[in-house]
Amino acid sequence: MIAVAIVSIGLVMILQGFVSSLNAVKISEGTLTACMIADSRMAYAQLESENNPEFMRAESSEAFVSENLEFSWEFIPEIIDMPEAGDINEELFSVTSVLNWKDGKRKGDIKIETLFRQKKEAAGF
């Protein structure tokens, strides 16, 4: 009788471990999807800034659904004043990109901060 109780307790613990593993896989799947989307959005922003100089002059945001996850993306560029740079023919932008997502009751976010540079004549100077 004691042996059956010990085996049943062990079996319950093993099953709880499997359930926890499945929850971790679900969370990491959402995070992986969000990381890939954040990377592609930043690549898009970099290409757009090269092709459309005015893109870096304004903040932008977008909401969308992908793989049953709700996303919102914010792109916030700020020009960095570089008076010591002298006669450099480029502008430097501090870019903050935030990707938020919701998967049922779970929420997550990824914040990316980086620098973009842009030629001044491309920006209309």
Short mmCIF file of N, CA and C in Angstrom, two decimals:
data_model
loop_
_atom_site.label_atom_id
_atom_site.label_comp_id
_atom_site.label_asym_id
_atom_site.label_seq_id
_atom_site.Cartn_x
_atom_site.Cartn_y
_atom_site.Cartn_z
N MET A 1 0.82 -1.19 0.00
CA MET A 1 0.00 0.00 0.00
C MET A 1 0.87 1.27 0.00
N ILE A 2 1.91 1.28 0.81
CA ILE A 2 2.82 2.42 0.87
C ILE A 2 3.54 2.59 -0.47
N ALA A 3 3.91 1.49 -1.08
CA ALA A 3 4.59 1.54 -2.37
C ALA A 3 3.69 2.17 -3.43
N VAL A 4 2.42 1.85 -3.44
CA VAL A 4 1.47 2.43 -4.39
C VAL A 4 1.35 3.93 -4.16
N ALA A 5 1.32 4.37 -2.93
CA ALA A 5 1.24 5.81 -2.62
C ALA A 5 2.50 6.53 -3.11
N ILE A 6 3.66 5.93 -2.90
CA ILE A 6 4.92 6.56 -3.34
C ILE A 6 4.95 6.64 -4.87
N VAL A 7 4.57 5.57 -5.55
CA VAL A 7 4.55 5.56 -7.02
C VAL A 7 3.55 6.59 -7.54
N SER A 8 2.37 6.70 -6.94
CA SER A 8 1.36 7.66 -7.42
C SER A 8 1.82 9.10 -7.20
N ILE A 9 2.48 9.37 -6.08
CA ILE A 9 3.02 10.72 -5.84
C ILE A 9 4.08 11.04 -6.88
N GLY A 10 4.94 10.09 -7.16
CA GLY A 10 5.97 10.29 -8.19
C GLY A 10 5.37 10.52 -9.56
N LEU A 11 4.33 9.77 -9.89
CA LEU A 11 3.67 9.92 -11.18
C LEU A 11 3.02 11.30 -11.31
N VAL A 12 2.39 11.76 -10.25
CA VAL A 12 1.78 13.10 -10.25
C VAL A 12 2.84 14.18 -10.46
N MET A 13 3.98 14.04 -9.81
CA MET A 13 5.06 15.02 -9.96
C MET A 13 5.61 15.02 -11.39
N ILE A 14 5.74 13.85 -11.98
CA ILE A 14 6.22 13.76 -13.37
C ILE A 14 5.23 14.43 -14.32
N LEU A 15 3.94 14.19 -14.12
CA LEU A 15 2.93 14.82 -14.97
C LEU A 15 2.92 16.34 -14.81
N GLN A 16 3.12 16.84 -13.59
CA GLN A 16 3.20 18.29 -13.37
C GLN A 16 4.42 18.86 -14.10
N GLY A 17 5.49 18.12 -14.13
CA GLY A 17 6.67 18.56 -14.86
C GLY A 17 6.40 18.68 -16.35
N PHE A 18 5.66 17.72 -16.93
CA PHE A 18 5.30 17.78 -18.34
C PHE A 18 4.40 18.98 -18.63
N VAL A 19 3.44 19.25 -17.78
CA VAL A 19 2.55 20.40 -17.96
C VAL A 19 3.35 21.70 -17.91
N SER A 20 4.26 21.80 -16.96
CA SER A 20 5.11 23.00 -16.87
C SER A 20 5.95 23.16 -18.12
N SER A 21 6.47 22.06 -18.64
CA SER A 21 7.27 22.11 -19.87
C SER A 21 6.44 22.58 -21.05
N LEU A 22 5.22 22.12 -21.16
CA LEU A 22 4.35 22.55 -22.25
C LEU A 22 4.03 24.04 -22.15
N ASN A 23 3.82 24.55 -20.93
CA ASN A 23 3.58 25.99 -20.75
C ASN A 23 4.81 26.79 -21.15
N ALA A 24 5.99 26.31 -20.80
CA ALA A 24 7.23 27.00 -21.16
C ALA A 24 7.42 27.03 -22.67
N VAL A 25 7.08 25.95 -23.34
CA VAL A 25 7.18 25.90 -24.80
C VAL A 25 6.23 26.92 -25.42
N LYS A 26 5.02 27.02 -24.91
CA LYS A 26 4.04 27.98 -25.44
C LYS A 26 4.54 29.42 -25.26
N ILE A 27 5.10 29.73 -24.10
CA ILE A 27 5.62 31.08 -23.84
C ILE A 27 6.80 31.37 -24.76
N SER A 28 7.72 30.42 -24.89
CA SER A 28 8.90 30.66 -25.71
C SER A 28 8.54 30.75 -27.20
N GLU A 29 7.49 30.06 -27.62
CA GLU A 29 7.05 30.16 -29.01
C GLU A 29 6.57 31.58 -29.31
N GLY A 30 5.80 32.17 -28.40
CA GLY A 30 5.35 33.56 -28.58
C GLY A 30 6.50 34.53 -28.57
N THR A 31 7.46 34.30 -27.68
CA THR A 31 8.62 35.19 -27.60
C THR A 31 9.49 35.07 -28.86
N LEU A 32 9.67 33.87 -29.36
CA LEU A 32 10.45 33.67 -30.59
C LEU A 32 9.78 34.35 -31.77
N THR A 33 8.48 34.20 -31.89
CA THR A 33 7.75 34.87 -32.96
C THR A 33 7.92 36.39 -32.85
N ALA A 34 7.80 36.91 -31.65
CA ALA A 34 7.95 38.36 -31.44
C ALA A 34 9.36 38.83 -31.79
N CYS A 35 10.37 38.05 -31.43
CA CYS A 35 11.76 38.42 -31.76
C CYS A 35 11.98 38.47 -33.27
N MET A 36 11.43 37.50 -33.98
CA MET A 36 11.59 37.49 -35.44
C MET A 36 10.86 38.67 -36.07
N ILE A 37 9.68 38.99 -35.55
CA ILE A 37 8.94 40.14 -36.08
C ILE A 37 9.67 41.44 -35.77
N ALA A 38 10.19 41.58 -34.54
CA ALA A 38 10.93 42.79 -34.18
C ALA A 38 12.15 42.96 -35.07
N ASP A 39 12.86 41.88 -35.36
CA ASP A 39 14.02 41.94 -36.23
C ASP A 39 13.62 42.36 -37.65
N SER A 40 12.54 41.79 -38.16
CA SER A 40 12.12 42.15 -39.52
C SER A 40 11.61 43.59 -39.58
N ARG A 41 10.96 44.07 -38.52
CA ARG A 41 10.49 45.47 -38.50
C ARG A 41 11.66 46.45 -38.47
N MET A 42 12.70 46.11 -37.74
CA MET A 42 13.87 46.99 -37.72
C MET A 42 14.59 46.97 -39.07
N ALA A 43 14.67 45.82 -39.71
CA ALA A 43 15.26 45.75 -41.06
C ALA A 43 14.43 46.58 -42.04
N TYR A 44 13.10 46.48 -41.92
CA TYR A 44 12.22 47.30 -42.76
C TYR A 44 12.47 48.79 -42.51
N ALA A 45 12.59 49.17 -41.24
CA ALA A 45 12.81 50.58 -40.90
C ALA A 45 14.13 51.08 -41.47
N GLN A 46 15.16 50.24 -41.42
CA GLN A 46 16.45 50.65 -41.97
C GLN A 46 16.37 50.84 -43.48
N LEU A 47 15.74 49.91 -44.17
CA LEU A 47 15.58 50.05 -45.63
C LEU A 47 14.71 51.25 -45.98
N GLU A 48 13.64 51.44 -45.23
CA GLU A 48 12.75 52.57 -45.49
C GLU A 48 13.46 53.90 -45.26
N SER A 49 14.33 53.95 -44.24
CA SER A 49 15.06 55.20 -43.97
C SER A 49 16.05 55.52 -45.09
N GLU A 50 16.57 54.49 -45.76
CA GLU A 50 17.48 54.72 -46.88
C GLU A 50 16.72 55.16 -48.13
N ASN A 51 15.54 54.61 -48.35
CA ASN A 51 14.76 54.93 -49.56
C ASN A 51 13.86 56.14 -49.40
N ASN A 52 13.44 56.43 -48.17
CA ASN A 52 12.53 57.54 -47.91
C ASN A 52 13.09 58.35 -46.75
N PRO A 53 13.87 59.40 -47.02
CA PRO A 53 14.52 60.17 -45.94
C PRO A 53 13.55 60.75 -44.92
N GLU A 54 12.32 61.03 -45.32
CA GLU A 54 11.34 61.61 -44.40
C GLU A 54 10.85 60.60 -43.36
N PHE A 55 11.12 59.33 -43.59
CA PHE A 55 10.70 58.28 -42.66
C PHE A 55 11.29 58.51 -41.27
N MET A 56 12.50 59.04 -41.21
CA MET A 56 13.18 59.27 -39.93
C MET A 56 12.71 60.55 -39.25
N ARG A 57 11.83 61.29 -39.86
CA ARG A 57 11.38 62.57 -39.31
C ARG A 57 10.13 62.45 -38.44
N ALA A 58 9.51 61.28 -38.39
CA ALA A 58 8.27 61.15 -37.63
C ALA A 58 8.18 59.78 -36.97
N GLU A 59 7.48 59.75 -35.85
CA GLU A 59 7.21 58.49 -35.19
C GLU A 59 6.14 57.73 -35.97
N SER A 60 6.16 56.42 -35.86
CA SER A 60 5.11 55.63 -36.50
C SER A 60 4.72 54.47 -35.59
N SER A 61 3.52 53.99 -35.79
CA SER A 61 3.05 52.84 -35.00
C SER A 61 2.08 52.04 -35.85
N GLU A 62 1.93 50.79 -35.47
CA GLU A 62 1.08 49.88 -36.23
C GLU A 62 0.61 48.76 -35.31
N ALA A 63 -0.60 48.31 -35.51
CA ALA A 63 -1.14 47.16 -34.79
C ALA A 63 -1.49 46.09 -35.82
N PHE A 64 -1.20 44.83 -35.50
CA PHE A 64 -1.47 43.74 -36.43
C PHE A 64 -1.56 42.42 -35.67
N VAL A 65 -2.05 41.39 -36.35
CA VAL A 65 -2.18 40.05 -35.78
C VAL A 65 -1.35 39.10 -36.62
N SER A 66 -0.58 38.25 -35.95
CA SER A 66 0.23 37.25 -36.63
C SER A 66 0.28 36.01 -35.77
N GLU A 67 0.00 34.87 -36.38
CA GLU A 67 0.04 33.58 -35.68
C GLU A 67 -0.77 33.62 -34.38
N ASN A 68 -1.97 34.17 -34.45
CA ASN A 68 -2.91 34.25 -33.32
C ASN A 68 -2.38 35.10 -32.16
N LEU A 69 -1.40 35.94 -32.40
CA LEU A 69 -0.90 36.88 -31.40
C LEU A 69 -1.22 38.29 -31.85
N GLU A 70 -1.61 39.14 -30.91
CA GLU A 70 -1.89 40.54 -31.22
C GLU A 70 -0.63 41.35 -30.95
N PHE A 71 -0.18 42.12 -31.94
CA PHE A 71 1.04 42.90 -31.83
C PHE A 71 0.75 44.38 -32.01
N SER A 72 1.56 45.20 -31.37
CA SER A 72 1.60 46.62 -31.67
C SER A 72 3.07 47.02 -31.71
N TRP A 73 3.42 47.82 -32.72
CA TRP A 73 4.81 48.21 -32.95
C TRP A 73 4.90 49.72 -32.98
N GLU A 74 5.88 50.26 -32.24
CA GLU A 74 6.13 51.70 -32.24
C GLU A 74 7.56 51.93 -32.71
N PHE A 75 7.74 52.94 -33.53
CA PHE A 75 9.06 53.31 -34.04
C PHE A 75 9.27 54.78 -33.71
N ILE A 76 10.28 55.08 -32.89
CA ILE A 76 10.49 56.44 -32.40
C ILE A 76 11.92 56.89 -32.73
N PRO A 77 12.11 57.66 -33.81
CA PRO A 77 13.44 58.18 -34.13
C PRO A 77 13.65 59.57 -33.53
N GLU A 78 14.85 59.82 -33.06
CA GLU A 78 15.22 61.15 -32.55
C GLU A 78 16.59 61.50 -33.10
N ILE A 79 16.68 62.69 -33.68
CA ILE A 79 17.97 63.12 -34.23
C ILE A 79 18.93 63.43 -33.09
N ILE A 80 20.17 63.05 -33.26
CA ILE A 80 21.21 63.34 -32.25
C ILE A 80 22.01 64.52 -32.75
N ASP A 81 22.04 65.56 -31.97
CA ASP A 81 22.81 66.75 -32.33
C ASP A 81 24.28 66.47 -32.09
N MET A 82 25.10 66.68 -33.12
CA MET A 82 26.54 66.42 -33.01
C MET A 82 27.32 67.66 -33.43
N PRO A 83 27.35 68.69 -32.59
CA PRO A 83 28.06 69.91 -32.99
C PRO A 83 29.57 69.70 -33.14
N GLU A 84 30.15 68.74 -32.41
CA GLU A 84 31.58 68.50 -32.50
C GLU A 84 31.96 67.72 -33.76
N ALA A 85 30.96 67.24 -34.53
CA ALA A 85 31.24 66.45 -35.72
C ALA A 85 31.71 67.31 -36.88
N GLY A 86 31.49 68.61 -36.78
CA GLY A 86 31.98 69.51 -37.82
C GLY A 86 31.22 69.37 -39.12
N ASP A 87 31.96 69.17 -40.21
CA ASP A 87 31.38 69.16 -41.54
C ASP A 87 31.08 67.75 -42.04
N ILE A 88 30.59 66.91 -41.17
CA ILE A 88 30.24 65.54 -41.56
C ILE A 88 28.98 65.59 -42.39
N ASN A 89 28.90 64.75 -43.41
CA ASN A 89 27.77 64.77 -44.33
C ASN A 89 26.69 63.75 -43.94
N GLU A 90 26.60 63.41 -42.67
CA GLU A 90 25.61 62.44 -42.21
C GLU A 90 24.94 62.93 -40.95
N GLU A 91 23.72 62.44 -40.75
CA GLU A 91 22.99 62.68 -39.50
C GLU A 91 22.90 61.37 -38.75
N LEU A 92 22.87 61.46 -37.45
CA LEU A 92 22.77 60.28 -36.61
C LEU A 92 21.44 60.34 -35.86
N PHE A 93 20.73 59.22 -35.88
CA PHE A 93 19.43 59.13 -35.22
C PHE A 93 19.48 58.05 -34.14
N SER A 94 18.93 58.37 -32.99
CA SER A 94 18.70 57.37 -31.95
C SER A 94 17.31 56.81 -32.21
N VAL A 95 17.22 55.50 -32.36
CA VAL A 95 15.96 54.87 -32.72
C VAL A 95 15.54 53.93 -31.60
N THR A 96 14.32 54.10 -31.14
CA THR A 96 13.72 53.18 -30.17
C THR A 96 12.54 52.50 -30.85
N SER A 97 12.55 51.20 -30.79
CA SER A 97 11.46 50.41 -31.36
C SER A 97 10.91 49.51 -30.27
N VAL A 98 9.60 49.55 -30.10
CA VAL A 98 8.96 48.74 -29.06
C VAL A 98 7.91 47.85 -29.73
N LEU A 99 8.02 46.55 -29.49
CA LEU A 99 7.04 45.60 -29.98
C LEU A 99 6.34 44.99 -28.78
N ASN A 100 5.05 45.22 -28.67
CA ASN A 100 4.22 44.62 -27.60
C ASN A 100 3.37 43.52 -28.21
N TRP A 101 3.12 42.49 -27.44
CA TRP A 101 2.23 41.45 -27.93
C TRP A 101 1.38 40.89 -26.81
N LYS A 102 0.28 40.29 -27.23
CA LYS A 102 -0.65 39.70 -26.27
C LYS A 102 -1.03 38.32 -26.79
N ASP A 103 -0.91 37.34 -25.93
CA ASP A 103 -1.28 35.97 -26.25
C ASP A 103 -2.23 35.49 -25.16
N GLY A 104 -3.52 35.68 -25.39
CA GLY A 104 -4.49 35.37 -24.35
C GLY A 104 -4.33 36.35 -23.20
N LYS A 105 -4.04 35.83 -22.01
CA LYS A 105 -3.83 36.70 -20.84
C LYS A 105 -2.38 37.14 -20.71
N ARG A 106 -1.49 36.48 -21.42
CA ARG A 106 -0.06 36.82 -21.33
C ARG A 106 0.26 38.03 -22.19
N LYS A 107 1.10 38.89 -21.67
CA LYS A 107 1.57 40.06 -22.41
C LYS A 107 3.09 40.05 -22.38
N GLY A 108 3.67 40.58 -23.43
CA GLY A 108 5.12 40.68 -23.49
C GLY A 108 5.53 41.89 -24.30
N ASP A 109 6.77 42.26 -24.18
CA ASP A 109 7.29 43.37 -24.99
C ASP A 109 8.77 43.20 -25.22
N ILE A 110 9.21 43.75 -26.33
CA ILE A 110 10.62 43.79 -26.69
C ILE A 110 10.94 45.23 -27.04
N LYS A 111 11.98 45.76 -26.44
CA LYS A 111 12.40 47.12 -26.72
C LYS A 111 13.79 47.06 -27.33
N ILE A 112 13.95 47.68 -28.50
CA ILE A 112 15.22 47.72 -29.20
C ILE A 112 15.64 49.18 -29.32
N GLU A 113 16.85 49.47 -28.90
CA GLU A 113 17.40 50.81 -29.06
C GLU A 113 18.68 50.68 -29.88
N THR A 114 18.76 51.48 -30.93
CA THR A 114 19.93 51.42 -31.81
C THR A 114 20.16 52.79 -32.45
N LEU A 115 21.16 52.87 -33.29
CA LEU A 115 21.48 54.10 -34.00
C LEU A 115 21.35 53.87 -35.50
N PHE A 116 20.77 54.84 -36.21
CA PHE A 116 20.71 54.83 -37.67
C PHE A 116 21.47 56.07 -38.14
N ARG A 117 22.10 55.96 -39.28
CA ARG A 117 22.72 57.14 -39.87
C ARG A 117 22.13 57.36 -41.25
N GLN A 118 22.13 58.63 -41.65
CA GLN A 118 21.51 59.00 -42.92
C GLN A 118 22.30 60.15 -43.52
N LYS A 119 22.53 60.10 -44.80
CA LYS A 119 23.24 61.18 -45.47
C LYS A 119 22.39 62.45 -45.44
N LYS A 120 23.05 63.59 -45.23
CA LYS A 120 22.30 64.85 -45.12
C LYS A 120 21.61 65.23 -46.41
N GLU A 121 22.26 65.04 -47.55
CA GLU A 121 21.59 65.45 -48.79
C GLU A 121 20.39 64.56 -49.07
N ALA A 122 20.41 63.32 -48.57
CA ALA A 122 19.24 62.46 -48.73
C ALA A 122 18.08 62.97 -47.90
N ALA A 123 18.39 63.68 -46.83
CA ALA A 123 17.34 64.21 -45.95
C ALA A 123 16.84 65.57 -46.44
N GLY A 124 17.34 66.03 -47.60
CA GLY A 124 16.85 67.28 -48.15
C GLY A 124 17.64 68.50 -47.70
N PHE A 125 18.86 68.33 -47.23
CA PHE A 125 19.69 69.46 -46.78
C PHE A 125 20.66 69.87 -47.85
#
